[in-house]
mmCIF file of C-alpha atoms and ligand atoms in Angstrom:
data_model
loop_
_atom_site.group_PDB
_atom_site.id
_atom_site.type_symbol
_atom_site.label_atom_id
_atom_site.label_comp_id
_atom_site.label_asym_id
_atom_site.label_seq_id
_atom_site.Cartn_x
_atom_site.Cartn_y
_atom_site.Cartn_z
ATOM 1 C CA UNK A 1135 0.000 0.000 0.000
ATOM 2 C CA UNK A 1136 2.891 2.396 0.971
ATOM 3 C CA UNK A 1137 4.591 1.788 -2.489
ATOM 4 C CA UNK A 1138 1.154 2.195 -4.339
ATOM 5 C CA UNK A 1139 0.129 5.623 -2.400
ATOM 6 C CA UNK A 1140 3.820 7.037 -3.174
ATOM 7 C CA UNK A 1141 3.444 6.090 -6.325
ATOM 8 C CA UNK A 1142 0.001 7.892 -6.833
ATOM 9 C CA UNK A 1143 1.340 11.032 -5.138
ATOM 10 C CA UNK A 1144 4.412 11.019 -7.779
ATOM 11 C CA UNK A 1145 1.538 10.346 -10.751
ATOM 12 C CA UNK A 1146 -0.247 13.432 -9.292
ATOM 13 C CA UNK A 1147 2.940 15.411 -8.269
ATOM 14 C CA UNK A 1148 3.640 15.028 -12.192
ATOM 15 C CA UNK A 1149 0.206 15.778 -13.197
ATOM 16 C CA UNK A 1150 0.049 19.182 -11.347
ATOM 17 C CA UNK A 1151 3.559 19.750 -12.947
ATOM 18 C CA UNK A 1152 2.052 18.958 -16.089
ATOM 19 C CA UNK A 1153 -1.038 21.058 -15.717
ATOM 20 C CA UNK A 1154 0.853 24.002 -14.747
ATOM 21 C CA UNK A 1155 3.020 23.941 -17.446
ATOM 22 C CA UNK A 1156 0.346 23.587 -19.698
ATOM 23 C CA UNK A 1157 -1.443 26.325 -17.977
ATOM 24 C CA UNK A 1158 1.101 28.729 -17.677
ATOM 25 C CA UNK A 1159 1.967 28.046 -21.294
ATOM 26 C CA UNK A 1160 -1.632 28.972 -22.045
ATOM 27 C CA UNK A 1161 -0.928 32.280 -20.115
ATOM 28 C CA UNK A 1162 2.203 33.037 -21.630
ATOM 29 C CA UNK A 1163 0.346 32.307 -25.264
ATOM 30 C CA UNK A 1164 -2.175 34.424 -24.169
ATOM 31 C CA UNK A 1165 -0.326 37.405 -23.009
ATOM 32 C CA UNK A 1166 1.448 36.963 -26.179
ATOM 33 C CA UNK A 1167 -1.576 37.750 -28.258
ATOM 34 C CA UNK A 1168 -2.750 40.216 -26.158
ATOM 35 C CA UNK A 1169 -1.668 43.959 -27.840
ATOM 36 C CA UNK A 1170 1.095 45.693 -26.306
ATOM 37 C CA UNK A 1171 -0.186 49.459 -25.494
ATOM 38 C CA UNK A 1172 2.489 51.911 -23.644
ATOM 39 C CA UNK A 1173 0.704 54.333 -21.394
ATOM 40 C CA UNK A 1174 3.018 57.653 -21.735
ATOM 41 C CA UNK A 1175 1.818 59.878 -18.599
ATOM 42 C CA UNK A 1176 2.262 63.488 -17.987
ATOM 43 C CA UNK A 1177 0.434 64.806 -15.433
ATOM 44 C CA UNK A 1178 -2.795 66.138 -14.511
ATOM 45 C CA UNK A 1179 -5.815 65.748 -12.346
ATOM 46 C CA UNK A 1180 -5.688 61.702 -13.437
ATOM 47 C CA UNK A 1181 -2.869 61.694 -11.583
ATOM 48 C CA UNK A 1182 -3.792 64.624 -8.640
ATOM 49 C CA UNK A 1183 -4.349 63.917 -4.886
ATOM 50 C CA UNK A 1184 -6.412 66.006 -2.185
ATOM 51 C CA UNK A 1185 -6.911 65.756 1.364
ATOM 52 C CA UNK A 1186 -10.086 64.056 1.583
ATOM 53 C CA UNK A 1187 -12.252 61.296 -0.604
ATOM 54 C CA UNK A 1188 -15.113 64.168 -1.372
ATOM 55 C CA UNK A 1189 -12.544 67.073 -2.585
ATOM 56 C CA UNK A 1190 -12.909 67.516 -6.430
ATOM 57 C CA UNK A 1191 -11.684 71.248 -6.594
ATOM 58 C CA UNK A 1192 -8.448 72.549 -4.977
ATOM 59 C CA UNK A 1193 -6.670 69.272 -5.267
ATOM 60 C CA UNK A 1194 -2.923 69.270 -5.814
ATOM 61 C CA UNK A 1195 -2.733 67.885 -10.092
ATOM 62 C CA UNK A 1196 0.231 65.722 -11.378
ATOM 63 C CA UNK A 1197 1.367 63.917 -8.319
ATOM 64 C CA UNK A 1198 1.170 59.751 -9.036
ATOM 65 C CA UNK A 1199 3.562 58.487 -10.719
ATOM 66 C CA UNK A 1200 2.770 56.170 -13.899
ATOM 67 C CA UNK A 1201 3.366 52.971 -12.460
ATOM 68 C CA UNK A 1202 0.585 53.546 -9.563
ATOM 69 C CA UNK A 1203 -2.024 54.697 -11.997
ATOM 70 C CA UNK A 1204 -1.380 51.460 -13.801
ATOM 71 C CA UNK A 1205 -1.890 49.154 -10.753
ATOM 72 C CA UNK A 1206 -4.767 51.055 -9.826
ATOM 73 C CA UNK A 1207 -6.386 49.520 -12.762
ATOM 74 C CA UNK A 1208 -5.379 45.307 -12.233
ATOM 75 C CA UNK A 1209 -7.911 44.723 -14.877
ATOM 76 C CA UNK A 1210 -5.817 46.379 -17.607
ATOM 77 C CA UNK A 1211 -3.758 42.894 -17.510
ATOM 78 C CA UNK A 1212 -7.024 41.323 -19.068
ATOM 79 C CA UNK A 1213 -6.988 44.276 -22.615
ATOM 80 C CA UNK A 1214 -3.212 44.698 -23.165
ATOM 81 C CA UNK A 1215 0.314 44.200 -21.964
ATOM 82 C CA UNK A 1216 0.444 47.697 -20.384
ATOM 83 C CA UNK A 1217 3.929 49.184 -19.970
ATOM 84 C CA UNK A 1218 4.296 52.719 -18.540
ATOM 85 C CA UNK A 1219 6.617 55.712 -18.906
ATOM 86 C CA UNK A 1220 6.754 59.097 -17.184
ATOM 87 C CA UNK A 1221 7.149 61.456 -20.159
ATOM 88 C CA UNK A 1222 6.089 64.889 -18.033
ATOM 89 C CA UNK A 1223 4.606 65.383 -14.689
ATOM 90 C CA UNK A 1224 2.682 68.927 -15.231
ATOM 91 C CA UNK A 1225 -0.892 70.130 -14.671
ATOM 92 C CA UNK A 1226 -1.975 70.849 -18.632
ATOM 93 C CA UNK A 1227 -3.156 74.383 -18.101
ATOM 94 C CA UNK A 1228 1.183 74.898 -17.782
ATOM 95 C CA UNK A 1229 1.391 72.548 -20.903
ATOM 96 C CA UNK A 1230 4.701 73.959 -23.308
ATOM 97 C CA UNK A 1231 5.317 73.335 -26.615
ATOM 98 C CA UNK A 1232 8.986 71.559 -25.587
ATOM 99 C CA UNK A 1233 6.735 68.974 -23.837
ATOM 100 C CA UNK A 1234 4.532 68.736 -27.013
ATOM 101 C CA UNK A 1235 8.248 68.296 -29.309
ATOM 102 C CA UNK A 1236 9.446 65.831 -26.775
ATOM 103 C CA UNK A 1237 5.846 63.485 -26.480
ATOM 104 C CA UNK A 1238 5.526 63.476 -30.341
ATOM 105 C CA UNK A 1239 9.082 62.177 -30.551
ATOM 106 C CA UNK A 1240 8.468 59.713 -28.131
ATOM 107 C CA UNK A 1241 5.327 58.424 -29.686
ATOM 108 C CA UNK A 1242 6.718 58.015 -33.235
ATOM 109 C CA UNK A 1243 9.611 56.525 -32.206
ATOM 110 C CA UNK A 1244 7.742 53.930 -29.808
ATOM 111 C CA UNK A 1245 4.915 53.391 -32.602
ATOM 112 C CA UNK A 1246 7.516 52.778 -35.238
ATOM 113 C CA UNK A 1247 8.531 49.378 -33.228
ATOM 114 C CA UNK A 1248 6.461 46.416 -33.978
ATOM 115 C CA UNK A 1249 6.260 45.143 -30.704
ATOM 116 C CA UNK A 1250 4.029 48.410 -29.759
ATOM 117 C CA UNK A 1251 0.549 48.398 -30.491
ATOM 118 C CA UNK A 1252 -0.927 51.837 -29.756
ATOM 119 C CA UNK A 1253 -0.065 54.185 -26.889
ATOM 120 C CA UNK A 1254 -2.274 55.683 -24.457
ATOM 121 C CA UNK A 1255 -1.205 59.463 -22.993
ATOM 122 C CA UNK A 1256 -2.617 60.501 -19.565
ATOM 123 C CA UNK A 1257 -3.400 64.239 -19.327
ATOM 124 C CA UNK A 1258 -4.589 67.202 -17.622
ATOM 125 C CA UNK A 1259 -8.151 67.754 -19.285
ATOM 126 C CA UNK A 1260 -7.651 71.466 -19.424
ATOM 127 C CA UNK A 1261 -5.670 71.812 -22.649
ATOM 128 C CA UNK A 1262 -5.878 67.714 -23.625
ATOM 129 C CA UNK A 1263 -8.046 69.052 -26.212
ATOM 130 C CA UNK A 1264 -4.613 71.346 -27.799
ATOM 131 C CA UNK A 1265 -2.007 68.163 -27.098
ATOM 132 C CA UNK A 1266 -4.164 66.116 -29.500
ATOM 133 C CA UNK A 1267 -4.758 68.067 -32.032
ATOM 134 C CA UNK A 1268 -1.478 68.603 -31.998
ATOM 135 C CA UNK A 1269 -0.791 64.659 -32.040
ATOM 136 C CA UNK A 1270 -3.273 64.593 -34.800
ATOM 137 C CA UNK A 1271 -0.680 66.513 -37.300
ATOM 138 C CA UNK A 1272 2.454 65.344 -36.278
ATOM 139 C CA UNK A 1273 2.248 61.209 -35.487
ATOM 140 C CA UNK A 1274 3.730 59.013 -37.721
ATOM 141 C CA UNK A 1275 1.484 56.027 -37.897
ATOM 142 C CA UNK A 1276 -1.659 54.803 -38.148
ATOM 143 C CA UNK A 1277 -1.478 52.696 -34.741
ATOM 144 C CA UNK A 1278 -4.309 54.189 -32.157
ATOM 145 C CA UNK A 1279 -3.280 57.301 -30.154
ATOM 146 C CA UNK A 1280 -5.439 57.840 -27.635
ATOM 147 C CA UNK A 1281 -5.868 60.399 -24.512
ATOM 148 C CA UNK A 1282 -7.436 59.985 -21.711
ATOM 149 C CA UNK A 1283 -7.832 62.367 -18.393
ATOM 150 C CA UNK A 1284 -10.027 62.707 -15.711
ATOM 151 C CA UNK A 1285 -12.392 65.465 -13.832
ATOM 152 C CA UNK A 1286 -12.055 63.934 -10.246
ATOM 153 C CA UNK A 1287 -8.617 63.469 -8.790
ATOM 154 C CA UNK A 1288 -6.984 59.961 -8.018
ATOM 155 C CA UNK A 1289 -7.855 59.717 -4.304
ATOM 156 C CA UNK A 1290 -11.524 60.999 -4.878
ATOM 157 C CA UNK A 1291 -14.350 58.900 -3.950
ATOM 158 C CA UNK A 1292 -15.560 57.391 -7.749
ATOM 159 C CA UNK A 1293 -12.844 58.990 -9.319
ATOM 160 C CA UNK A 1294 -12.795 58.467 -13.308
ATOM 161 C CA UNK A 1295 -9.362 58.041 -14.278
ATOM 162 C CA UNK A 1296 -8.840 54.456 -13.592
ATOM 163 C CA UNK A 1297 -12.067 53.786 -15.960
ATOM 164 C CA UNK A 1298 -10.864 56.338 -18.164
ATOM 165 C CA UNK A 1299 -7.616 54.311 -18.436
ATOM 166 C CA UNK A 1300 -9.214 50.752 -18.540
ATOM 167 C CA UNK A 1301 -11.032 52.597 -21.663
ATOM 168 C CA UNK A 1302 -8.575 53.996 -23.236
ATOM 169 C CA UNK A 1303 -6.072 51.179 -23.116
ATOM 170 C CA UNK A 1304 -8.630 49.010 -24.676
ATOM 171 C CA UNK A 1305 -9.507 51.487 -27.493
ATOM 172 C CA UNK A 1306 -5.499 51.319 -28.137
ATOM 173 C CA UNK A 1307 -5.430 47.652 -28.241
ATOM 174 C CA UNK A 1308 -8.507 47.492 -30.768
ATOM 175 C CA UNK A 1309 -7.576 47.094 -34.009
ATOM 176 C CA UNK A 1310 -10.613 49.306 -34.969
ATOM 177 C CA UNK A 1311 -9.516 52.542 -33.776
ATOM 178 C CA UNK A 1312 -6.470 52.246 -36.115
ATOM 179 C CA UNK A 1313 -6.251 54.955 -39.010
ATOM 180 C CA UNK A 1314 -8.537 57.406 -37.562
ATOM 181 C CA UNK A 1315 -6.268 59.907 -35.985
ATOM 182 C CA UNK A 1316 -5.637 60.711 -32.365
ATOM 183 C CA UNK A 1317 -8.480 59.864 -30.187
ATOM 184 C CA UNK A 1318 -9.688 61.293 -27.250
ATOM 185 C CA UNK A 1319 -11.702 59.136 -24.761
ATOM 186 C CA UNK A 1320 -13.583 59.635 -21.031
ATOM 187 C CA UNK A 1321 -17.176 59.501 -19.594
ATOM 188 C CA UNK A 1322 -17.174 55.735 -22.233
ATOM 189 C CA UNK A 1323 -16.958 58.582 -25.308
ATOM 190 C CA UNK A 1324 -14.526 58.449 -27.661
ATOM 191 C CA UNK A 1325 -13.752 61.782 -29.856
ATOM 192 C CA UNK A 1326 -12.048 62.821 -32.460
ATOM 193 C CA UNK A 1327 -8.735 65.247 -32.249
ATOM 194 C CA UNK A 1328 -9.880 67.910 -34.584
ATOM 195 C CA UNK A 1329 -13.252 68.279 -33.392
ATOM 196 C CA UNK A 1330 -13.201 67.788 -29.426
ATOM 197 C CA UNK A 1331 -13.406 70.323 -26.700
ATOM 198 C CA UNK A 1332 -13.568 70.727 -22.716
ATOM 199 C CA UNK A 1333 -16.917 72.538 -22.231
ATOM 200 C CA UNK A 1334 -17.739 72.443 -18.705
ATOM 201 C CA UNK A 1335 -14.806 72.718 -15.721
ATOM 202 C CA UNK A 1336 -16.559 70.533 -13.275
ATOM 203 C CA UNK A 1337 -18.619 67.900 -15.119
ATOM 204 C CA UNK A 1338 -17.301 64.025 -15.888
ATOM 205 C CA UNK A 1339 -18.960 64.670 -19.188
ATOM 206 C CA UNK A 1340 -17.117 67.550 -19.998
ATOM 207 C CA UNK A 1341 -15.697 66.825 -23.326
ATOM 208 C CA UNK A 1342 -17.893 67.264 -26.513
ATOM 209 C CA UNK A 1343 -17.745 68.024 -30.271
ATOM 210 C CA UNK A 1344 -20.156 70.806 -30.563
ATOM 211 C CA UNK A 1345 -20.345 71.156 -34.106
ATOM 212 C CA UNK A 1346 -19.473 67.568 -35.306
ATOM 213 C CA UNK A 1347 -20.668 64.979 -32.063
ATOM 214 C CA UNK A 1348 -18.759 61.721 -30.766
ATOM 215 C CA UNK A 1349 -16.487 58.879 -33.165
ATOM 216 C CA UNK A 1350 -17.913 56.190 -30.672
ATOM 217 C CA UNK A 1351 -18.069 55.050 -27.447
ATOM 218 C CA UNK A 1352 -16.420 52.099 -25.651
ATOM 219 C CA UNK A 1353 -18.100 49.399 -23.407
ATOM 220 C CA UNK A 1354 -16.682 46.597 -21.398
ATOM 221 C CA UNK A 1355 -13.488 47.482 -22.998
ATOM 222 C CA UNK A 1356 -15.276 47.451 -26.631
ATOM 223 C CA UNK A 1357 -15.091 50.112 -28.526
ATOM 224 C CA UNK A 1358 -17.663 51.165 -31.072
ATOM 225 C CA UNK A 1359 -17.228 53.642 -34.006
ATOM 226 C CA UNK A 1360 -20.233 55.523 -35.539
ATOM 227 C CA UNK A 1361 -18.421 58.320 -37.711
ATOM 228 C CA UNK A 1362 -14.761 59.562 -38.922
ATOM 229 C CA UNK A 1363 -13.869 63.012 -39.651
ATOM 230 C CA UNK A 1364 -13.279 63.887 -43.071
ATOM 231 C CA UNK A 1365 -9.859 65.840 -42.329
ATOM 232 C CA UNK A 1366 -5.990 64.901 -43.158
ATOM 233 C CA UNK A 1367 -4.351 63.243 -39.804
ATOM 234 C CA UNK A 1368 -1.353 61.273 -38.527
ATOM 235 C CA UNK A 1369 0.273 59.386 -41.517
ATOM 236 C CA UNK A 1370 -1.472 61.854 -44.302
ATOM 237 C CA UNK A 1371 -0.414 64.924 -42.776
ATOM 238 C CA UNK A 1372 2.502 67.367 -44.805
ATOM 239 C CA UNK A 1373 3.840 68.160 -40.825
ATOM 240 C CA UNK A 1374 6.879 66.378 -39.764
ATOM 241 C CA UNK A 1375 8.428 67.278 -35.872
ATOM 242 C CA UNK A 1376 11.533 64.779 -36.574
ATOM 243 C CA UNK A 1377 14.238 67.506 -36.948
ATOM 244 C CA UNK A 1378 12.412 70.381 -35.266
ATOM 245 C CA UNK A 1379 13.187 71.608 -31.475
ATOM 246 C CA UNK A 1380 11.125 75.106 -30.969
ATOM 247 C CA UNK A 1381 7.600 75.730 -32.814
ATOM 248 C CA UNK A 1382 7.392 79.519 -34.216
ATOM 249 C CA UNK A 1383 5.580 81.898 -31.599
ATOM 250 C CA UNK A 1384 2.314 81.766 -32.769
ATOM 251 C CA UNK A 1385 -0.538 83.720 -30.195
ATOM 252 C CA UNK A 1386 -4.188 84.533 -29.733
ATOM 253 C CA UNK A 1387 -6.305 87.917 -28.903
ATOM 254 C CA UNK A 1388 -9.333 87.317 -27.608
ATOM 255 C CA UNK A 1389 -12.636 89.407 -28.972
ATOM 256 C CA UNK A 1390 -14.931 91.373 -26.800
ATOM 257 C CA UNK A 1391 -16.665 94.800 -26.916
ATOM 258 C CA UNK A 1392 -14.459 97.830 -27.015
ATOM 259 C CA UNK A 1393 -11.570 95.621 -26.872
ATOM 260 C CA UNK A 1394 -8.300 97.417 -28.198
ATOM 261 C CA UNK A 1395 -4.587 96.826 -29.674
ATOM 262 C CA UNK A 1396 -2.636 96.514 -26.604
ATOM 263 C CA UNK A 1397 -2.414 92.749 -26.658
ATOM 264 C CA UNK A 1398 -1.814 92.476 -30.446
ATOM 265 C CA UNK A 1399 0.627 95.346 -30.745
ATOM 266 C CA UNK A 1400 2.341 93.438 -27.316
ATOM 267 C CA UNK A 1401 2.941 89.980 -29.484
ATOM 268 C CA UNK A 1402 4.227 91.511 -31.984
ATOM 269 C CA UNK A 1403 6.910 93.431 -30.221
ATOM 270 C CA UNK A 1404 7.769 90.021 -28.394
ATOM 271 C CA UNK A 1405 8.381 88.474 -32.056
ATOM 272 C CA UNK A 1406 5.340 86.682 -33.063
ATOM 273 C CA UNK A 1407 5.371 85.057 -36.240
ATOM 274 C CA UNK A 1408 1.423 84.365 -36.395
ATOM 275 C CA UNK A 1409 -1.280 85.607 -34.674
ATOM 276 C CA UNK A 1410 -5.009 84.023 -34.071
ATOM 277 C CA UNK A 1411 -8.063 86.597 -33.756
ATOM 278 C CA UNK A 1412 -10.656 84.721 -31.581
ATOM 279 C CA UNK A 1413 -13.092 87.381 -32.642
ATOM 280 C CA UNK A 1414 -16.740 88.019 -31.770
ATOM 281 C CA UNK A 1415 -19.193 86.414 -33.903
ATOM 282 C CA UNK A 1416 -18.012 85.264 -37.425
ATOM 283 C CA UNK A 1417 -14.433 86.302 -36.572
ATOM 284 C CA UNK A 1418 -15.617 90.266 -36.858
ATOM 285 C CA UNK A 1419 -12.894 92.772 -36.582
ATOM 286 C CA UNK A 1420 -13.481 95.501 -34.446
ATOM 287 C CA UNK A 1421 -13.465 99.252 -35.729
ATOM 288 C CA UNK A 1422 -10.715 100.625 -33.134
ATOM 289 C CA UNK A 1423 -8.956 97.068 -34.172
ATOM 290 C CA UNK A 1424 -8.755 96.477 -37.539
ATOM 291 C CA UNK A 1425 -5.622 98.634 -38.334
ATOM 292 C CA UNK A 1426 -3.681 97.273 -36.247
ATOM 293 C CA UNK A 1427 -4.172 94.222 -37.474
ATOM 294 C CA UNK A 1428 -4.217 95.261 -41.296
ATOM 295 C CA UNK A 1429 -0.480 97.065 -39.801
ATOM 296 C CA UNK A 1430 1.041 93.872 -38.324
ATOM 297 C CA UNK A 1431 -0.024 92.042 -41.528
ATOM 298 C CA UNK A 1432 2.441 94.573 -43.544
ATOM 299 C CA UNK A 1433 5.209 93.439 -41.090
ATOM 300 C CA UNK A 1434 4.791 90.125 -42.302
ATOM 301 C CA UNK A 1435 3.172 88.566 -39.368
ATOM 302 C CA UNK A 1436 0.584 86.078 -40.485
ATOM 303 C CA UNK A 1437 -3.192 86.331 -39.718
ATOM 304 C CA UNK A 1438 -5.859 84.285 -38.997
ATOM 305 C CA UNK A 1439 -9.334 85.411 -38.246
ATOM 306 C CA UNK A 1440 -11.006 82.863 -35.820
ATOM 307 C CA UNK A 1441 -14.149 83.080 -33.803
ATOM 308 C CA UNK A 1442 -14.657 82.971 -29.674
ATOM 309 C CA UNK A 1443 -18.198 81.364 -30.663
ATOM 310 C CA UNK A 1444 -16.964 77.933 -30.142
ATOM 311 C CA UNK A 1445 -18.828 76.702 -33.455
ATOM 312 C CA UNK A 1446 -19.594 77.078 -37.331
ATOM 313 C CA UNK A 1447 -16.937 77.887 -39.844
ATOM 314 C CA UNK A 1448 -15.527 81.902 -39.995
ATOM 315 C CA UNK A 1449 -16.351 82.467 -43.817
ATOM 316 C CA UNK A 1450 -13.383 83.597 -46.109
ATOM 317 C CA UNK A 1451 -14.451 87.469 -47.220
ATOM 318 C CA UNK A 1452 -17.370 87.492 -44.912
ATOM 319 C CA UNK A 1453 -16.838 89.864 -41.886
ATOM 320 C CA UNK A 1454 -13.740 90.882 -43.387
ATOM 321 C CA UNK A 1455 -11.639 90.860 -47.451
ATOM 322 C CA UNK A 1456 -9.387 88.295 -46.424
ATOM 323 C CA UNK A 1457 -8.168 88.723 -50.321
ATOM 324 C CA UNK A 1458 -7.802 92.366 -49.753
ATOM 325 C CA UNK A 1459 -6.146 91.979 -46.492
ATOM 326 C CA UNK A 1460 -4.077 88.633 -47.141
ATOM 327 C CA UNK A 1461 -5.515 87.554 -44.153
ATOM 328 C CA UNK A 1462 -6.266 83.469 -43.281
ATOM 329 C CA UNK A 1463 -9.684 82.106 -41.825
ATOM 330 C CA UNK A 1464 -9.621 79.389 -39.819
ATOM 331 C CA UNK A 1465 -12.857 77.355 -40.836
ATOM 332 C CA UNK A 1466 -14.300 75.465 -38.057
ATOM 333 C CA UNK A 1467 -11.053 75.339 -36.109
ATOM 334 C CA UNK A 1468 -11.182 76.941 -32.499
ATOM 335 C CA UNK A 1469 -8.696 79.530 -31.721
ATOM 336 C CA UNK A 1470 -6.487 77.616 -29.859
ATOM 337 C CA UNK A 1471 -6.608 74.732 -32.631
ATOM 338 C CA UNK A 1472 -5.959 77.116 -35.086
ATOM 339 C CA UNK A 1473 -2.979 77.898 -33.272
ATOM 340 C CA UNK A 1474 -1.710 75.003 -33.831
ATOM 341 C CA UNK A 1475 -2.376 74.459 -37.028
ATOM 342 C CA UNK A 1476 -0.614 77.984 -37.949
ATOM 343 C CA UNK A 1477 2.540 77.189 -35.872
ATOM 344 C CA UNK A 1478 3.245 73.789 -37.683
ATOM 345 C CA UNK A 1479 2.180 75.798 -41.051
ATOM 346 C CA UNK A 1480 4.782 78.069 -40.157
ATOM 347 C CA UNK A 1481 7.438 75.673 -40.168
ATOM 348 C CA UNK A 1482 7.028 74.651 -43.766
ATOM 349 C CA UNK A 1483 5.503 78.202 -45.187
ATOM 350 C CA UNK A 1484 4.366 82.233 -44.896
ATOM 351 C CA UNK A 1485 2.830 81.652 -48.013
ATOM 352 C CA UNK A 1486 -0.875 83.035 -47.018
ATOM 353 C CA UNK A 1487 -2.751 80.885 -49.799
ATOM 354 C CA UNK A 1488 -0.493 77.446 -48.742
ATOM 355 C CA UNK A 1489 -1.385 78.430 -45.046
ATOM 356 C CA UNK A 1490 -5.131 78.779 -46.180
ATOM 357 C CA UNK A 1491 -5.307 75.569 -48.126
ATOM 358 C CA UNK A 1492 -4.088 73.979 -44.618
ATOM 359 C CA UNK A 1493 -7.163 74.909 -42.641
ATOM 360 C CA UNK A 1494 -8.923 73.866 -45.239
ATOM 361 C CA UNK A 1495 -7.149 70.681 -45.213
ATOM 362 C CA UNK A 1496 -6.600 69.090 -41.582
HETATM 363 N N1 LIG B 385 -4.945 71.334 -13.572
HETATM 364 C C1 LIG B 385 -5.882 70.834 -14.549
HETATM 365 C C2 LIG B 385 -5.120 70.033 -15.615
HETATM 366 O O1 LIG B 385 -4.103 69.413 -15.283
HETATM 367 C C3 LIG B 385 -6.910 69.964 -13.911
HETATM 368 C C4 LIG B 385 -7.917 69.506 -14.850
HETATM 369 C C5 LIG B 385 -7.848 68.014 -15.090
HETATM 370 O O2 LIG B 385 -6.770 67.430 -15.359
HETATM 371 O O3 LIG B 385 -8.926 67.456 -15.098
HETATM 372 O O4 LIG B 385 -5.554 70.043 -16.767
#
């Protein structure tokens, strides 16, 4: 009996030896076809700690480090092989173009390996909108790109980031979000780049495309697309960031009543290259404005009339004779979009009907 039992606990000794293997060979296969997504973080209230569970305003943004907004999430392990990297550690409202040189970099050069699958950036929600779209000219590759951020910070009771990054991890490991630019993806929506904005400072909901709606929206890690913008991104884009290290200075006057030149005349002595009018209605010009602006054209600064409205397209030769003026519009882009768009134009051209054809372009 003694031989027999030993000789049934070996047998089962090397069955559980087996069965491991087997299993942890079925792991290993697994994780192996499971996409590979690289979560670049830089900051913001998704990573911001307050005093208490019930404090969502007056918190302390860009605290956690990567690797603990990652473990917050153990279910990522089921969507992706999630690596992490600390590219920045900045609330977004102090977002710099240097950052914006240095993440762009960093995502081409991670998306051009084929053992990364997409990337997912963690942000400050106040200017995610601006890091984007500015993601949206300048990547490389037609792998997902996706942002993600959150309105409560990490130690908040029901805070949204770790959802927000369970969502966004597995809209960068879908194979369906490839080829449609950078997305942009909280509250289970996912946006476009071009077209998203924060509307509300409080609100989980906060980000919307007033003029254009959602892309999609993502469900128990699913994601679902319902539209695609019809504007140039990512791989079709004439921008390339390789070789550059400062974007031209490239700023934006706000439009109001009796506003004046003090601002405008104030870029231009600091050496702006381009400047964005965010004017009142369909990008009007004001009376006690307009030379100034007609005078800082001559100097060969570039123009673009915008509009504060938020929505619609500012009409070429409506409120103004942009052909008379050799002044840009800026479609449906808002003013700090256009921005953008007129600082990356600005490394390849001045030339006013090039720079036009852009807006109408991406
Ligand atoms: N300081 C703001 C930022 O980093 C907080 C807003 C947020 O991230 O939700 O954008």
């Amino acid at each position: 009996m003694h031989m027999h039992k030993s000789r049934w606990q070996t047998a089962a000794r090397l069955a559980g030896c087996a069965l491991f293997a087997m299993l942890s060979a079925a792991a290993g296969a697994q994780q192996e076809q499971r996409p590979n997504v690289v979560i670049l973080a830089t900051g913001g209230t998704i990573a911001g700690t307050a005093a208490t569970a019930t404090q969502v305003a007056g918190y302390t943004a860009a605290k956690v480090p990567v690797e603990q907004l990652i473990d917050a999430v153990p279910d990522l392990k089921k969507v992706a092989n999630v690596k992490g990297e600390q590219l920045a550690q900045v609330a977004s409202e102090s977002m710099t173009n240097d950052v914006w040189l240095k993440l762009a970099k960093r995502i081409n050069v991670l998306l051009a390996q084929p053992d990364v699958d997409g990337i997912v950036i963690t942000h400050g929600t106040d200017t995610l909108e601006e890091t984007a779209y500015f993601l949206n000219l300048v990547v490389k590759s037609r792998k997902p790109v996706v942002l993600v951020g959150a309105m409560r910070p990490s130690t908040a009771m029901s805070a949204d980031g770790p959802f927000n990054i369970y969502n966004g991890v597995a809209v960068a490991a879908s194979k369906e979000s490839a080829g449609r630019g950078v997305l942009v993806s909280l509250n289970d929506q996912i946006n476009s780049a071009r077209d998203v904005t924060k509307v509300n400072t409080m609100t989980l909901d906060t980000f919307r495309a007033p003029d254009f709606g959602l892309v999609g929206y993502v469900v128990g890690a699913q994601p679902s697309f319902y539209r695609a913008s019809t504007r140039k991104h990512t791989t079709d884009t004439e921008f390339d960031i390789t070789n550059v290290e400062t974007l031209p200075p490239v700023d934006i006057v706000y439009g109001y009543a009796n506003m004046n030149r003090v601002p405008l005349d104030a870029f231009v002595a600091a050496g702006d290259k381009g400047i964005i009018h965010a004017g009142v209605g369909d990008g009007s010009l004001a009376a006690q404005v307009k030379p100034a602006l007609i005078e800082t054209r001559k100097k060969g600064v570039i123009i673009v009339r915008s509009s504060r409205t938020g929505g619609g397209p500012v009409v070429r030769n409506g409120e103004a004779n942009d052909d008379e003026l050799d002044f840009v519009v800026s479609d449906t882009l808002t003013p700090q979009k256009a921005r953008i768009l007129l600082m990356l134009a600005l490394t390849k051209t001045n030339n006013t009907k090039e720079i036009q054809r852009m807006f109408y372009t991406y």
